[in-house]
């Protein structure tokens, strides 16, 4: 019934029924979350009471090394509910588990009458396998509206996913308000057109698109996510995938006399930032505002797909490479990203990068997001760097799920649900599913591609990888057990209004 599957679960006969007299004894933020998640559908007030006891839902922080930063123990019996965790984060996940133990009507947005709000008698111990369980949402290619971002956070928390990686900038749009450089959003936030159909067909829709988020809006989103135990990692993609920034500030590019437009096609722009001190200082200023809005300990500075032709043709860049004793112009990327990492370290932040940096001198201590195949995971580990497993072969949910011609247009394919569930991440910081949005212009399409694959990855991240057979496939019994629980989870997603893709088998 629970998804992700808990470490240990014992079901016994009996239940505890919530009613108008049920009280809550918990740290204030946790009690608020419980009410925020359970009261709308049940209509129950669930007031805070002064002590644990009979008929009370008690959620307590207790020192317990076995539970780690996010684990919890939960016991439901006839007399009430008692959960303990070593930190509030664990209690927040216990609240999500309590919600899953209730009938799926609890996920409805408004009151549902006539449902017995009964929790089964259970004893649960639940500790995540990996500390990083992430989901990337690309809001640069399409500026997805804030209500979608809020719902997205809700749904991540339902799956005990703890990190939203917000891809905020790219060639086709800059979505993060920077007070010091207002043109980044005023100019960089808007493009004249987008591809119609697949990018390789070369057609344009001729329809302008744009938008951006105010810092205050993002702060509110960060606070909302934090109440649910979801941290938001911002990504400012640098020094490539930055054509929108160069369109706004031509002096950031390699030819200040050239006027570029914000990108209107998908793919990799050849236009990248220059490596001049003034541009580096500007990027530092931008990051200063990023860390003000996003308190999470990691900032992602991109670094994927950076063509170096403009640097090779730029005498200042070539001279800098020589002066630094770098064998290749491309190595400037590692040097430059190292400067960003130092700057972020000054703010007490860790730097996250895409795996291309492994080939160009990754900054010491940077966390590598390995996306170009599982061998990049091994390479990052061999380099002694922490790594988040995000390979396209198992975690690119912008890919089609099947080769059925009726499948909506996708960048590539195929990534079936079963492949995701069989993912073996290895010894890594964690896992992350990617929703690049070139072909996800609407909320409907975002959900269609995200689920149920993200549910499968959430289970890999929380419960650990499942055993696979000699061919690397998920054995049928293991699959059947997951599918049963997934059906229950899809009913919950139905209640929330998530338009997922129905599973094939
Ligand atoms: C590669 S993954 C990219 C993105 C695209 C994605 C499409 C990565 C770090 N860069 O810019 O959106 O492929 O699948």
PDB file of C-alpha atoms in Angstrom, residues 10-174:
ATOM      1  CA  UNK A  10       4.204  -5.091  10.056  1.00  0.00           C
ATOM      2  CA  UNK A  11       0.453  -4.980   9.602  1.00  0.00           C
ATOM      3  CA  UNK A  12      -1.729  -6.129  12.477  1.00  0.00           C
ATOM      4  CA  UNK A  13      -5.472  -6.462  12.920  1.00  0.00           C
ATOM      5  CA  UNK A  14      -7.353  -3.377  14.014  1.00  0.00           C
ATOM      6  CA  UNK A  15      -7.282   0.322  13.351  1.00  0.00           C
ATOM      7  CA  UNK A  16      -7.335   3.811  14.801  1.00  0.00           C
ATOM      8  CA  UNK A  17     -10.137   6.047  13.596  1.00  0.00           C
ATOM      9  CA  UNK A  18      -9.582   9.792  13.325  1.00  0.00           C
ATOM     10  CA  UNK A  19     -12.482  11.909  14.515  1.00  0.00           C
ATOM     11  CA  UNK A  20     -13.302  15.403  15.692  1.00  0.00           C
ATOM     12  CA  UNK A  21     -11.652  14.724  19.052  1.00  0.00           C
ATOM     13  CA  UNK A  22      -8.303  13.557  17.631  1.00  0.00           C
ATOM     14  CA  UNK A  23      -5.496  15.831  18.763  1.00  0.00           C
ATOM     15  CA  UNK A  24      -1.925  16.333  17.557  1.00  0.00           C
ATOM     16  CA  UNK A  25       1.179  16.607  19.697  1.00  0.00           C
ATOM     17  CA  UNK A  26       4.151  17.603  17.520  1.00  0.00           C
ATOM     18  CA  UNK A  27       6.650  20.384  16.796  1.00  0.00           C
ATOM     19  CA  UNK A  28       4.651  23.360  15.483  1.00  0.00           C
ATOM     20  CA  UNK A  29       5.769  23.095  11.849  1.00  0.00           C
ATOM     21  CA  UNK A  30       5.040  19.372  11.710  1.00  0.00           C
ATOM     22  CA  UNK A  31       1.606  19.777  13.311  1.00  0.00           C
ATOM     23  CA  UNK A  32       0.828  22.520  10.774  1.00  0.00           C
ATOM     24  CA  UNK A  33       1.864  20.226   7.921  1.00  0.00           C
ATOM     25  CA  UNK A  34      -0.307  17.409   9.247  1.00  0.00           C
ATOM     26  CA  UNK A  35      -3.332  19.712   9.297  1.00  0.00           C
ATOM     27  CA  UNK A  36      -2.452  21.208   5.897  1.00  0.00           C
ATOM     28  CA  UNK A  37      -2.413  17.692   4.404  1.00  0.00           C
ATOM     29  CA  UNK A  38      -5.219  15.946   6.300  1.00  0.00           C
ATOM     30  CA  UNK A  39      -7.799  18.562   7.265  1.00  0.00           C
ATOM     31  CA  UNK A  40      -9.062  19.750   3.840  1.00  0.00           C
ATOM     32  CA  UNK A  41     -10.475  16.358   2.813  1.00  0.00           C
ATOM     33  CA  UNK A  42     -11.351  14.969   6.251  1.00  0.00           C
ATOM     34  CA  UNK A  43     -12.785  18.213   7.583  1.00  0.00           C
ATOM     35  CA  UNK A  44     -11.221  17.330  10.957  1.00  0.00           C
ATOM     36  CA  UNK A  45      -9.648  20.141  13.000  1.00  0.00           C
ATOM     37  CA  UNK A  46      -6.785  18.002  14.426  1.00  0.00           C
ATOM     38  CA  UNK A  47      -5.966  20.591  17.094  1.00  0.00           C
ATOM     39  CA  UNK A  48      -2.617  20.731  18.819  1.00  0.00           C
ATOM     40  CA  UNK A  49      -2.788  19.293  22.344  1.00  0.00           C
ATOM     41  CA  UNK A  50      -0.403  19.675  25.266  1.00  0.00           C
ATOM     42  CA  UNK A  51       0.681  16.065  25.749  1.00  0.00           C
ATOM     43  CA  UNK A  52       0.886  12.703  24.004  1.00  0.00           C
ATOM     44  CA  UNK A  53      -1.654  10.086  25.068  1.00  0.00           C
ATOM     45  CA  UNK A  54      -4.720   8.114  24.036  1.00  0.00           C
ATOM     46  CA  UNK A  55      -6.485   9.341  20.941  1.00  0.00           C
ATOM     47  CA  UNK A  56      -3.555  11.573  20.010  1.00  0.00           C
ATOM     48  CA  UNK A  57      -1.261  11.641  16.974  1.00  0.00           C
ATOM     49  CA  UNK A  58       2.166  12.166  18.556  1.00  0.00           C
ATOM     50  CA  UNK A  59       5.134  13.049  16.367  1.00  0.00           C
ATOM     51  CA  UNK A  60       8.306  13.437  18.394  1.00  0.00           C
ATOM     52  CA  UNK A  61      11.945  14.239  17.801  1.00  0.00           C
ATOM     53  CA  UNK A  62      14.054  11.708  19.713  1.00  0.00           C
ATOM     54  CA  UNK A  63      17.741  11.059  19.390  1.00  0.00           C
ATOM     55  CA  UNK A  64      18.066   7.815  17.424  1.00  0.00           C
ATOM     56  CA  UNK A  65      21.216   7.291  15.331  1.00  0.00           C
ATOM     57  CA  UNK A  66      19.620   4.380  13.460  1.00  0.00           C
ATOM     58  CA  UNK A  67      17.127   6.748  11.839  1.00  0.00           C
ATOM     59  CA  UNK A  68      19.624   9.159  10.294  1.00  0.00           C
ATOM     60  CA  UNK A  69      18.579  12.572   9.004  1.00  0.00           C
ATOM     61  CA  UNK A  70      15.290  11.507   7.402  1.00  0.00           C
ATOM     62  CA  UNK A  71      14.201   8.152   8.847  1.00  0.00           C
ATOM     63  CA  UNK A  72      11.282   7.607  11.227  1.00  0.00           C
ATOM     64  CA  UNK A  73       9.473   4.942  13.246  1.00  0.00           C
ATOM     65  CA  UNK A  74       5.714   4.907  13.221  1.00  0.00           C
ATOM     66  CA  UNK A  75       3.262   2.905  15.276  1.00  0.00           C
ATOM     67  CA  UNK A  76      -0.491   2.994  14.832  1.00  0.00           C
ATOM     68  CA  UNK A  77      -2.635   1.027  17.258  1.00  0.00           C
ATOM     69  CA  UNK A  78      -6.112   1.272  18.702  1.00  0.00           C
ATOM     70  CA  UNK A  79      -5.055   3.949  21.139  1.00  0.00           C
ATOM     71  CA  UNK A  80      -3.477   6.342  18.669  1.00  0.00           C
ATOM     72  CA  UNK A  81      -0.412   7.171  16.619  1.00  0.00           C
ATOM     73  CA  UNK A  82       3.156   7.619  17.721  1.00  0.00           C
ATOM     74  CA  UNK A  83       6.010   8.536  15.402  1.00  0.00           C
ATOM     75  CA  UNK A  84       9.581   9.340  16.299  1.00  0.00           C
ATOM     76  CA  UNK A  85      12.452  10.657  14.218  1.00  0.00           C
ATOM     77  CA  UNK A  86      15.883  12.048  14.950  1.00  0.00           C
ATOM     78  CA  UNK A  87      14.965  15.271  13.158  1.00  0.00           C
ATOM     79  CA  UNK A  88      11.851  17.058  11.952  1.00  0.00           C
ATOM     80  CA  UNK A  89      12.595  15.938   8.391  1.00  0.00           C
ATOM     81  CA  UNK A  90      11.792  12.357   9.410  1.00  0.00           C
ATOM     82  CA  UNK A  91       8.526  13.450  11.009  1.00  0.00           C
ATOM     83  CA  UNK A  92       7.486  15.164   7.780  1.00  0.00           C
ATOM     84  CA  UNK A  93       7.935  11.871   5.937  1.00  0.00           C
ATOM     85  CA  UNK A  94       5.970  10.135   8.699  1.00  0.00           C
ATOM     86  CA  UNK A  95       3.135  12.576   7.980  1.00  0.00           C
ATOM     87  CA  UNK A  96       3.234  11.588   4.279  1.00  0.00           C
ATOM     88  CA  UNK A  97       3.082   7.947   5.336  1.00  0.00           C
ATOM     89  CA  UNK A  98       0.069   8.586   7.586  1.00  0.00           C
ATOM     90  CA  UNK A  99      -1.646  10.237   4.629  1.00  0.00           C
ATOM     91  CA  UNK A 100      -0.974   7.184   2.453  1.00  0.00           C
ATOM     92  CA  UNK A 101      -2.363   4.902   5.184  1.00  0.00           C
ATOM     93  CA  UNK A 102      -5.703   6.733   4.972  1.00  0.00           C
ATOM     94  CA  UNK A 103      -8.262   6.120   2.192  1.00  0.00           C
ATOM     95  CA  UNK A 104      -7.153   7.835  -1.044  1.00  0.00           C
ATOM     96  CA  UNK A 105     -10.002  10.368  -0.721  1.00  0.00           C
ATOM     97  CA  UNK A 106      -7.711  12.148   1.754  1.00  0.00           C
ATOM     98  CA  UNK A 107      -5.872  13.528  -1.311  1.00  0.00           C
ATOM     99  CA  UNK A 108      -8.958  15.431  -2.455  1.00  0.00           C
ATOM    100  CA  UNK A 109      -8.701  19.218  -2.312  1.00  0.00           C
ATOM    101  CA  UNK A 110     -12.003  19.672  -0.454  1.00  0.00           C
ATOM    102  CA  UNK A 111     -14.164  17.843   2.107  1.00  0.00           C
ATOM    103  CA  UNK A 112     -15.207  14.282   1.271  1.00  0.00           C
ATOM    104  CA  UNK A 113     -18.129  12.993   3.354  1.00  0.00           C
ATOM    105  CA  UNK A 114     -18.994   9.477   4.374  1.00  0.00           C
ATOM    106  CA  UNK A 115     -15.428   8.147   4.416  1.00  0.00           C
ATOM    107  CA  UNK A 116     -14.270   6.362   7.578  1.00  0.00           C
ATOM    108  CA  UNK A 117     -10.887   8.020   8.251  1.00  0.00           C
ATOM    109  CA  UNK A 118      -9.279   4.922   9.654  1.00  0.00           C
ATOM    110  CA  UNK A 119      -5.572   4.159   9.949  1.00  0.00           C
ATOM    111  CA  UNK A 120      -4.663   0.458   9.951  1.00  0.00           C
ATOM    112  CA  UNK A 121      -2.659  -0.872  12.883  1.00  0.00           C
ATOM    113  CA  UNK A 122       0.943  -0.927  11.706  1.00  0.00           C
ATOM    114  CA  UNK A 123       4.484  -0.856  12.943  1.00  0.00           C
ATOM    115  CA  UNK A 124       6.856   0.833  10.506  1.00  0.00           C
ATOM    116  CA  UNK A 125      10.574   1.564  10.476  1.00  0.00           C
ATOM    117  CA  UNK A 126      11.574   3.579   7.452  1.00  0.00           C
ATOM    118  CA  UNK A 127      14.996   4.942   6.493  1.00  0.00           C
ATOM    119  CA  UNK A 128      15.928   6.165   2.994  1.00  0.00           C
ATOM    120  CA  UNK A 129      18.621   4.385   0.988  1.00  0.00           C
ATOM    121  CA  UNK A 130      19.978   7.614  -0.541  1.00  0.00           C
ATOM    122  CA  UNK A 131      20.099  11.133   0.897  1.00  0.00           C
ATOM    123  CA  UNK A 132      19.602  12.842  -2.512  1.00  0.00           C
ATOM    124  CA  UNK A 133      16.273  12.063  -4.181  1.00  0.00           C
ATOM    125  CA  UNK A 134      15.736  14.711  -6.768  1.00  0.00           C
ATOM    126  CA  UNK A 135      13.636  15.865  -9.659  1.00  0.00           C
ATOM    127  CA  UNK A 136      14.786  18.410 -12.230  1.00  0.00           C
ATOM    128  CA  UNK A 137      12.134  20.643 -13.731  1.00  0.00           C
ATOM    129  CA  UNK A 138      13.167  22.825 -16.662  1.00  0.00           C
ATOM    130  CA  UNK A 139      11.315  26.129 -16.430  1.00  0.00           C
ATOM    131  CA  UNK A 140      13.693  27.845 -18.866  1.00  0.00           C
ATOM    132  CA  UNK A 141      12.453  26.287 -22.132  1.00  0.00           C
ATOM    133  CA  UNK A 142       8.858  26.947 -21.070  1.00  0.00           C
ATOM    134  CA  UNK A 143       8.101  29.279 -18.215  1.00  0.00           C
ATOM    135  CA  UNK A 144       5.764  27.024 -16.283  1.00  0.00           C
ATOM    136  CA  UNK A 145       3.290  28.947 -14.123  1.00  0.00           C
ATOM    137  CA  UNK A 146       3.798  29.123 -10.358  1.00  0.00           C
ATOM    138  CA  UNK A 147       0.694  27.061  -9.488  1.00  0.00           C
ATOM    139  CA  UNK A 148       2.272  24.145 -11.355  1.00  0.00           C
ATOM    140  CA  UNK A 149       5.462  24.561  -9.336  1.00  0.00           C
ATOM    141  CA  UNK A 150       3.460  24.418  -6.093  1.00  0.00           C
ATOM    142  CA  UNK A 151       1.602  21.293  -7.190  1.00  0.00           C
ATOM    143  CA  UNK A 152       4.888  19.804  -8.329  1.00  0.00           C
ATOM    144  CA  UNK A 153       6.377  20.287  -4.860  1.00  0.00           C
ATOM    145  CA  UNK A 154       3.287  18.655  -3.299  1.00  0.00           C
ATOM    146  CA  UNK A 155       3.648  15.636  -5.536  1.00  0.00           C
ATOM    147  CA  UNK A 156       7.404  15.303  -4.924  1.00  0.00           C
ATOM    148  CA  UNK A 157       6.731  15.258  -1.182  1.00  0.00           C
ATOM    149  CA  UNK A 158       4.052  12.570  -1.671  1.00  0.00           C
ATOM    150  CA  UNK A 159       6.879  10.382  -3.028  1.00  0.00           C
ATOM    151  CA  UNK A 160       9.385  11.361  -0.326  1.00  0.00           C
ATOM    152  CA  UNK A 161      11.522  13.038  -2.973  1.00  0.00           C
ATOM    153  CA  UNK A 162      13.469  15.723  -1.124  1.00  0.00           C
ATOM    154  CA  UNK A 163      14.976  17.937  -3.828  1.00  0.00           C
ATOM    155  CA  UNK A 164      13.544  20.063  -6.622  1.00  0.00           C
ATOM    156  CA  UNK A 165      16.278  21.042  -9.085  1.00  0.00           C
ATOM    157  CA  UNK A 166      14.941  24.152 -10.826  1.00  0.00           C
ATOM    158  CA  UNK A 167      16.623  24.710 -14.188  1.00  0.00           C
ATOM    159  CA  UNK A 168      16.065  28.481 -14.297  1.00  0.00           C
ATOM    160  CA  UNK A 169      18.084  29.692 -17.281  1.00  0.00           C
ATOM    161  CA  UNK A 170      18.958  28.508 -20.761  1.00  0.00           C
ATOM    162  CA  UNK A 171      19.435  29.707 -24.326  1.00  0.00           C
ATOM    163  CA  UNK A 172      15.679  30.141 -24.772  1.00  0.00           C
ATOM    164  CA  UNK A 173      14.848  31.987 -21.566  1.00  0.00           C
ATOM    165  CA  UNK A 174      16.095  33.482 -18.290  1.00  0.00           C
TER     166      UNK A 174
END
